[in-house]
Amino acid sequence: REREYAEVEKRIHSLLERETDFVAAMATVACELHHTFGHFHWTGFYRSFTEEGQGHGSLVIGPYQGSHGCLRIPFGKGVCGAAAGERRTQLVRDVHAFPGHIACSSETLSEID
């Protein structure tokens, strides 16, 4: 697997060599990862936002590949919201065992956020 990761990283660097638009870059990375790793169900990005006048933030869906994702996720809710709220990666092998799991897709069984 490490070799496959190194190869996809090389392709991504090559694809993004002169790209300056971060949305185009996110879309390209999501596409490349999703199509390289056939077992990925949903591959993409959420963008962090804090609404003016509100103290809490939320995640808003960004470029992705796969089935629909949740459009907005409050910090601290579900796996993605926990990752954003705690500012650390979440590795969840069974999302159904995760407290406060949000089922954006019933087909998703595990997540890395």
PDB file of C-alpha atoms in Angstrom, residues 4-13 15-16 25-45 63-66 112:
ATOM      1  CA  GLU A   4       0.413   2.966  -4.071  1.00  0.00           C
ATOM      2  CA  TYR A   5       0.227   5.984  -1.728  1.00  0.00           C
ATOM      3  CA  ALA A   6       3.591   7.241  -2.995  1.00  0.00           C
ATOM      4  CA  GLU A   7       2.477   6.868  -6.616  1.00  0.00           C
ATOM      5  CA  VAL A   8      -0.796   8.730  -6.106  1.00  0.00           C
ATOM      6  CA  GLU A   9       1.019  11.473  -4.193  1.00  0.00           C
ATOM      7  CA  LYS A  10       3.404  11.868  -7.133  1.00  0.00           C
ATOM      8  CA  ARG A  11       0.487  12.114  -9.599  1.00  0.00           C
ATOM      9  CA  ILE A  12      -1.289  14.678  -7.436  1.00  0.00           C
ATOM     10  CA  HIS A  13       1.841  16.842  -7.182  1.00  0.00           C
ATOM     11  CA  LEU A  15      -1.455  17.546 -11.568  1.00  0.00           C
ATOM     12  CA  LEU A  16      -1.301  20.522  -9.192  1.00  0.00           C
ATOM     13  CA  ALA A  25      -6.983  21.715  -6.340  1.00  0.00           C
ATOM     14  CA  MET A  26      -9.443  20.150  -3.875  1.00  0.00           C
ATOM     15  CA  ALA A  27     -11.585  18.822  -6.741  1.00  0.00           C
ATOM     16  CA  THR A  28      -8.539  17.307  -8.433  1.00  0.00           C
ATOM     17  CA  VAL A  29      -7.277  15.660  -5.237  1.00  0.00           C
ATOM     18  CA  ALA A  30     -10.720  14.216  -4.430  1.00  0.00           C
ATOM     19  CA  CYS A  31     -11.041  12.813  -7.949  1.00  0.00           C
ATOM     20  CA  GLU A  32      -7.566  11.290  -8.019  1.00  0.00           C
ATOM     21  CA  LEU A  33      -7.919   9.637  -4.599  1.00  0.00           C
ATOM     22  CA  HIS A  34     -11.445   8.382  -5.255  1.00  0.00           C
ATOM     23  CA  HIS A  35     -10.533   6.742  -8.546  1.00  0.00           C
ATOM     24  CA  THR A  36      -7.207   5.363  -7.310  1.00  0.00           C
ATOM     25  CA  PHE A  37      -8.683   3.623  -4.285  1.00  0.00           C
ATOM     26  CA  GLY A  38     -11.742   1.718  -5.487  1.00  0.00           C
ATOM     27  CA  HIS A  39     -12.881   0.908  -1.962  1.00  0.00           C
ATOM     28  CA  PHE A  40     -13.421   4.595  -1.114  1.00  0.00           C
ATOM     29  CA  HIS A  41     -17.150   5.305  -0.902  1.00  0.00           C
ATOM     30  CA  TRP A  42     -16.947   9.091  -0.453  1.00  0.00           C
ATOM     31  CA  THR A  43     -13.834  11.182  -0.961  1.00  0.00           C
ATOM     32  CA  GLY A  44     -13.791  14.905  -0.496  1.00  0.00           C
ATOM     33  CA  PHE A  45     -13.478  18.034   1.533  1.00  0.00           C
ATOM     34  CA  PRO A  63     -15.529  19.354  -3.746  1.00  0.00           C
ATOM     35  CA  TYR A  64     -16.056  15.594  -3.507  1.00  0.00           C
ATOM     36  CA  GLN A  65     -16.544  12.328  -5.406  1.00  0.00           C
ATOM     37  CA  GLY A  66     -19.081   9.642  -4.514  1.00  0.00           C
ATOM     38  CA  ILE A 112     -11.000   8.824   8.433  1.00  0.00           C
TER      39      ILE A 112
END
